[in-house]
Amino acid sequence: MLNNKKMIALFFFVGFVNTDASYASGIEDIQLIQILKDDVNDFDGLGNPRSVEVISDNSKVFVSSGDDNALAVFNLDENFKLTFSQVFKNTATNINGLEGASGVTYFDLGNEIVVTGFYDGALTKFSRSNNSYRFNQFISDGLSYERVFDSNVPIGELDSLGLLGAWDIVKTNNEMQLFVASYMSNAISILDVMADKKVIFNRVIKDAKPLSNDLGKPIAIALSPLNNELYVLGFDGHQLTIYDRDHSGDLLIKQVLKNGVAGVKQFINPQKIVVSQNGKFLYVACAGSNSIVVFHKLDTGQFTFLQAINNSDIGGSGLEGASSLAISSDGLKIYAAGESGSGLYLFSVKADGRLSYRNKLVNVHDDELNGISSITLTDDNRHLLVATGKGNSLFVFKVKTH
């Protein structure tokens, strides 16, 4: 693809629909900077965008594409305008591991990018050299799609890495370990980042014994701000598994929360989790119950159910297939969306961690915000990137507070 690709760029203000008159004087507006669309003006790499990552210095954006089976790389200018840089696809020679590209993260100041491939059951790394990226490393058990997804024969010991159906990926603060949630493996794969930036398999976690025999088919994962707790969402098992993590990286099972147990409600098919900066509150988007579930950390260190927000709290509809969340660094705002629903929803966070619905954005000019697959708030809270899965688009906003 050519580097002089044209962007769909619009510059105007769009306001959230206010639902609280007392909030009118402080309503947040967001300025649309760009709308990037796949296969428009020869643009590529945004077919069903699944994850979006922005380097902390706001210099580059990385997008995984589930339908293009690709990683797209963009440069950012001082006005946070994206320009196309590169795209890597599974169809290219010597590129592997991007079939059903899903999770993406980076380390070493963006010099290394790591992508998970759901259908390839793989982790693929790209390294920067002379301001461009190249394929660098591929980690996989090498099992075919047919063997993993179409066969009734148990995989057994052939699944040695715990990467089958690899979906979400997170890194530790010191960038020395990576955690991958893998749906088909029903596992968490732990990998180490070596001094030379090579990624090496460490071990796989497949249970939460004695509290649970398995992880409930995980697809999402998160670390506490201090990296001393690991949170795993089991989509099929409707469960949240929590591990304590010590300074050496060892994990010890701490708690398993399941729908319908110990007061937990509306916790069906949990798909996305974000953590408050103080580590006291967990916010989980649940696709099966069209809800956002909040957990509160007690003085004992255990978490307990606090609140569930659903469509009845936001006007009747919009959070269908709730699957995307982003939390501001100060913990005072949460953005949410459902991939089967419509609109971007803004919640304020009260002192006790509970959510209060504030407003929503349902369309931008002639474009409707339907089927949101990912919400990314930059580290400085100044920009918001919203991906639409079926819309094959990326909306880029500047956040403005009056």
XYZ file of N, CA and C in Angstrom, residues 92-218:
381
model
N 0.778 -11.843 3.298
C 2.100 -11.443 2.815
C 3.114 -12.572 3.029
N 4.126 -12.565 2.221
C 5.177 -13.570 2.330
C 5.893 -13.438 3.671
N 6.075 -14.574 4.329
C 6.828 -14.651 5.589
C 6.154 -13.943 6.761
N 4.839 -13.671 6.659
C 4.091 -13.114 7.789
C 3.154 -14.199 8.307
N 3.249 -14.479 9.609
C 2.426 -15.522 10.216
C 1.788 -15.015 11.505
N 0.693 -15.664 11.888
C 0.128 -15.437 13.206
C -0.941 -14.393 13.308
N -1.377 -13.792 12.202
C -2.333 -12.684 12.260
C -3.749 -13.065 11.849
N -4.024 -14.354 11.685
C -5.375 -14.757 11.317
C -6.312 -14.504 12.496
N -7.280 -13.615 12.290
C -8.151 -13.210 13.390
C -7.404 -12.363 14.404
N -6.576 -11.435 13.920
C -5.787 -10.574 14.821
C -6.707 -9.904 15.835
N -6.336 -9.943 17.077
C -7.231 -9.466 18.138
C -6.529 -8.502 19.080
N -5.751 -9.004 20.026
C -5.095 -8.127 20.989
C -3.818 -7.531 20.452
N -3.452 -6.359 20.966
C -2.194 -5.724 20.569
C -1.639 -4.941 21.745
N -0.331 -4.987 21.908
C 0.350 -4.165 22.894
C 1.733 -3.830 22.351
N 2.452 -2.989 23.071
C 3.797 -2.602 22.645
C 4.691 -2.504 23.867
N 6.009 -2.515 23.632
C 6.953 -2.239 24.703
C 8.218 -1.639 24.106
N 9.139 -1.259 24.991
C 10.373 -0.590 24.571
C 10.066 0.669 23.756
N 9.228 1.530 24.334
C 8.878 2.823 23.719
C 8.288 2.666 22.322
N 7.625 1.564 22.093
C 7.007 1.346 20.791
C 7.922 0.718 19.766
N 9.119 0.351 20.170
C 10.030 -0.308 19.234
C 9.625 -1.754 18.969
N 8.823 -2.317 19.856
C 8.340 -3.689 19.699
C 6.812 -3.696 19.805
N 6.157 -4.362 18.854
C 4.701 -4.529 18.861
C 4.405 -6.017 18.919
N 3.433 -6.385 19.738
C 3.037 -7.783 19.852
C 1.537 -7.899 19.581
N 1.167 -8.848 18.723
C -0.227 -9.046 18.316
C -0.620 -10.497 18.556
N -1.841 -10.711 19.053
C -2.353 -12.073 19.176
C -3.240 -12.406 17.983
N -3.147 -13.649 17.541
C -3.975 -14.138 16.440
C -4.927 -15.202 16.947
N -6.216 -14.893 16.973
C -7.218 -15.802 17.539
C -7.262 -17.128 16.788
N -7.369 -17.081 15.466
C -7.502 -18.304 14.683
C -6.164 -19.001 14.446
N -5.086 -18.260 14.456
C -3.766 -18.870 14.315
C -3.242 -19.407 15.644
N -3.871 -19.030 16.758
C -3.375 -19.463 18.060
C -1.930 -19.043 18.242
N -1.687 -17.754 18.045
C -0.303 -17.306 17.947
C -0.079 -15.943 18.568
N 1.180 -15.677 18.806
C 1.664 -14.362 19.198
C 2.745 -13.967 18.204
N 2.583 -12.792 17.606
C 3.511 -12.322 16.582
C 4.103 -10.984 16.998
N 5.418 -10.858 16.839
C 6.100 -9.631 17.245
C 6.726 -8.940 16.029
N 6.617 -7.616 16.036
C 7.220 -6.783 15.010
C 8.185 -5.816 15.695
N 9.334 -5.575 15.062
C 10.356 -4.704 15.639
C 10.634 -3.525 14.723
N 10.935 -2.381 15.348
C 11.196 -1.173 14.572
C 12.673 -1.066 14.220
N 12.932 -0.687 12.980
C 14.293 -0.451 12.503
C 14.244 0.659 11.471
N 14.991 1.728 11.718
C 15.014 2.877 10.796
C 13.612 3.439 10.564
N 12.851 3.543 11.659
C 11.525 4.165 11.672
C 10.473 3.384 10.902
N 10.732 2.122 10.619
C 9.717 1.250 10.051
C 9.779 -0.091 10.775
N 8.710 -0.862 10.650
C 8.625 -2.122 11.377
C 8.820 -3.300 10.436
N 9.262 -4.409 11.016
C 9.425 -5.637 10.250
C 9.014 -6.823 11.120
N 8.554 -7.871 10.487
C 8.210 -9.099 11.175
C 9.452 -9.651 11.861
N 9.301 -10.016 13.163
C 10.483 -10.407 13.926
C 10.367 -11.771 14.580
N 9.174 -12.099 15.106
C 9.064 -13.337 15.878
C 7.653 -13.890 15.818
N 7.560 -15.216 15.827
C 6.281 -15.912 15.741
C 6.287 -17.051 16.753
N 5.282 -17.053 17.655
C 5.189 -18.094 18.685
C 3.847 -18.787 18.549
N 3.856 -20.089 18.329
C 2.627 -20.833 18.127
C 2.899 -22.327 18.240
N 1.864 -23.099 18.591
C 1.979 -24.557 18.547
C 1.825 -25.084 17.130
N 1.412 -24.215 16.202
C 1.339 -24.613 14.803
C 0.163 -25.501 14.451
N -0.867 -25.501 15.285
C -2.045 -26.311 14.989
C -2.961 -25.574 14.017
N -3.545 -26.312 13.095
C -4.375 -25.698 12.061
C -5.724 -25.257 12.623
N -6.379 -24.384 11.888
C -7.730 -23.949 12.243
C -8.665 -25.155 12.351
N -8.582 -26.060 11.386
C -9.454 -27.226 11.359
C -9.240 -28.096 12.596
N -7.983 -28.240 12.999
C -7.683 -29.086 14.164
C -8.222 -28.472 15.448
N -8.151 -27.150 15.564
C -8.540 -26.480 16.805
C -10.032 -26.202 16.866
N -10.607 -25.723 15.767
C -11.982 -25.223 15.793
C -13.013 -26.196 15.206
N -12.586 -27.114 14.339
C -13.547 -27.985 13.666
C -13.496 -29.437 14.119
N -12.477 -29.821 14.821
C -12.314 -31.217 15.212
C -12.893 -31.468 16.603
N -13.487 -32.647 16.774
C -14.000 -33.057 18.078
C -12.970 -33.839 18.884
N -11.827 -34.076 18.279
C -10.762 -34.807 18.967
C -10.056 -33.865 19.932
N -9.935 -34.235 21.198
C -9.268 -33.358 22.177
C -7.851 -32.984 21.747
N -7.479 -31.760 22.017
C -6.147 -31.271 21.656
C -5.080 -31.882 22.564
N -5.401 -31.935 23.856
C -4.480 -32.539 24.816
C -3.138 -31.842 24.877
N -2.081 -32.636 24.892
C -0.731 -32.104 25.074
C -0.207 -31.354 23.859
N -0.934 -31.403 22.738
C -0.522 -30.621 21.566
C -0.598 -29.119 21.862
N -1.450 -28.774 22.814
C -1.575 -27.377 23.251
C -0.576 -27.140 24.375
N 0.660 -26.864 24.012
C 1.716 -26.702 25.011
C 1.915 -25.259 25.450
N 1.483 -24.304 24.624
C 1.744 -22.886 24.897
C 0.539 -22.150 25.482
N -0.655 -22.756 25.401
C -1.846 -22.071 25.898
C -2.221 -20.851 25.092
N -1.993 -20.906 23.767
C -2.264 -19.757 22.905
C -3.398 -20.003 21.911
N -4.078 -21.130 22.019
C -5.152 -21.416 21.070
C -6.342 -20.499 21.347
N -6.772 -19.807 20.316
C -7.822 -18.804 20.505
C -7.321 -17.613 21.295
N -6.062 -17.245 21.084
C -5.457 -16.104 21.798
C -6.239 -14.832 21.488
N -6.658 -14.130 22.528
C -7.493 -12.949 22.338
C -6.848 -11.696 22.925
N -6.917 -11.552 24.224
C -6.431 -10.330 24.861
C -4.979 -10.490 25.305
N -4.265 -9.361 25.411
C -2.880 -9.383 25.865
C -2.591 -8.131 26.681
N -1.863 -8.288 27.782
C -1.425 -7.154 28.596
C 0.042 -7.341 28.957
N 0.678 -6.232 29.274
C 2.080 -6.253 29.694
C 2.184 -5.736 31.121
N 3.247 -6.117 31.822
C 3.500 -5.589 33.153
C 4.100 -4.189 33.039
N 4.058 -3.451 34.139
C 4.586 -2.081 34.128
C 6.061 -2.034 33.759
N 6.818 -3.032 34.207
C 8.255 -3.045 33.895
C 8.551 -3.665 32.536
N 7.490 -4.083 31.823
C 7.579 -4.629 30.469
C 8.441 -5.888 30.398
N 8.466 -6.645 31.491
C 9.251 -7.873 31.523
C 8.404 -9.129 31.344
N 7.060 -8.976 31.430
C 6.184 -10.119 31.210
C 4.959 -9.725 30.408
N 4.448 -10.704 29.640
C 3.214 -10.560 28.889
C 2.254 -11.649 29.335
N 0.957 -11.301 29.394
C -0.087 -12.261 29.733
C -1.087 -12.299 28.582
N -1.431 -13.503 28.138
C -2.365 -13.676 27.031
C -3.542 -14.533 27.493
N -4.766 -14.027 27.277
C -5.980 -14.786 27.553
C -6.377 -15.550 26.294
N -6.484 -16.877 26.400
C -6.725 -17.726 25.226
C -7.993 -18.548 25.412
N -8.976 -18.276 24.576
C -10.310 -18.860 24.705
C -10.318 -20.372 24.476
N -9.744 -20.825 23.383
C -9.787 -22.244 23.055
C -8.885 -23.072 23.964
N -7.784 -22.518 24.393
C -6.916 -23.217 25.348
C -7.512 -23.217 26.744
N -8.484 -22.310 26.966
C -9.050 -22.124 28.305
C -7.906 -21.870 29.283
N -7.067 -20.889 28.920
C -5.817 -20.719 29.650
C -5.304 -19.288 29.595
N -4.350 -19.038 30.485
C -3.545 -17.830 30.441
C -2.121 -18.241 30.125
N -1.568 -17.670 29.079
C -0.179 -17.937 28.719
C 0.690 -16.785 29.227
N 1.772 -17.141 29.911
C 2.684 -16.145 30.473
C 3.999 -16.216 29.708
N 4.455 -15.070 29.229
C 5.685 -15.006 28.439
C 6.605 -13.939 29.018
N 7.891 -14.184 28.933
C 8.889 -13.251 29.448
C 9.523 -12.472 28.307
N 9.825 -11.213 28.572
C 10.548 -10.370 27.613
C 11.998 -10.307 28.058
N 12.878 -10.785 27.220
C 14.293 -10.861 27.571
C 15.001 -9.523 27.321
N 16.249 -9.443 27.733
C 17.021 -8.203 27.591
C 17.166 -7.790 26.131
N 17.229 -8.786 25.232
C 17.350 -8.478 23.800
C 15.986 -8.275 23.144
N 14.914 -8.215 23.963
C 13.521 -7.984 23.535
C 12.880 -9.197 22.876
N 13.559 -10.315 22.908
C 12.932 -11.539 22.423
C 11.916 -12.010 23.454
N 10.785 -12.523 22.964
C 9.729 -13.013 23.839
C 9.866 -14.525 23.984
N 9.902 -14.999 25.234
C 10.108 -16.409 25.531
C 8.941 -16.940 26.358
N 8.425 -18.105 25.989
C 7.352 -18.735 26.754
C 7.838 -19.084 28.154
N 7.022 -18.746 29.163
C 7.348 -19.059 30.546
C 6.522 -20.239 31.029
N 5.208 -20.047 31.118
C 4.345 -21.125 31.592
C 2.900 -20.827 31.212
N 2.049 -21.803 31.445
C 0.630 -21.661 31.147
C -0.181 -21.966 32.402
N -1.247 -21.200 32.625
C -2.147 -21.392 33.753
C -3.501 -21.822 33.202
N -3.999 -22.986 33.665
C -5.260 -23.509 33.128
C -6.324 -23.731 34.188
N -6.038 -23.387 35.450
C -7.056 -23.600 36.469
C -6.916 -22.583 37.583
N -7.881 -22.604 38.476
C -7.884 -21.734 39.652
C -8.113 -22.583 40.902
N -7.553 -23.771 40.896
C -7.725 -24.697 42.013
C -7.119 -24.122 43.293
N -7.766 -24.343 44.427
C -8.914 -25.230 44.639
C -10.271 -24.542 44.456
N -10.287 -23.298 44.006
C -11.539 -22.554 43.905
C -12.333 -22.869 42.647
N -11.656 -23.220 41.576
C -12.330 -23.538 40.315
C -11.437 -24.450 39.486
N -12.066 -25.376 38.786
C -11.289 -26.323 37.992
C -10.762 -25.732 36.697
N -11.366 -24.645 36.226
C -10.884 -24.016 35.000
C -11.138 -22.518 35.057
N -10.810 -21.829 33.955
C -10.902 -20.367 33.897
C -12.145 -19.876 33.176
N -13.029 -20.790 32.772
C -14.289 -20.364 32.161
C -14.172 -19.845 30.754
N -13.140 -20.269 29.996
C -12.871 -19.830 28.621
C -12.568 -18.323 28.582
N -11.370 -17.947 28.994
C -11.020 -16.520 29.110
C -10.821 -15.817 27.777
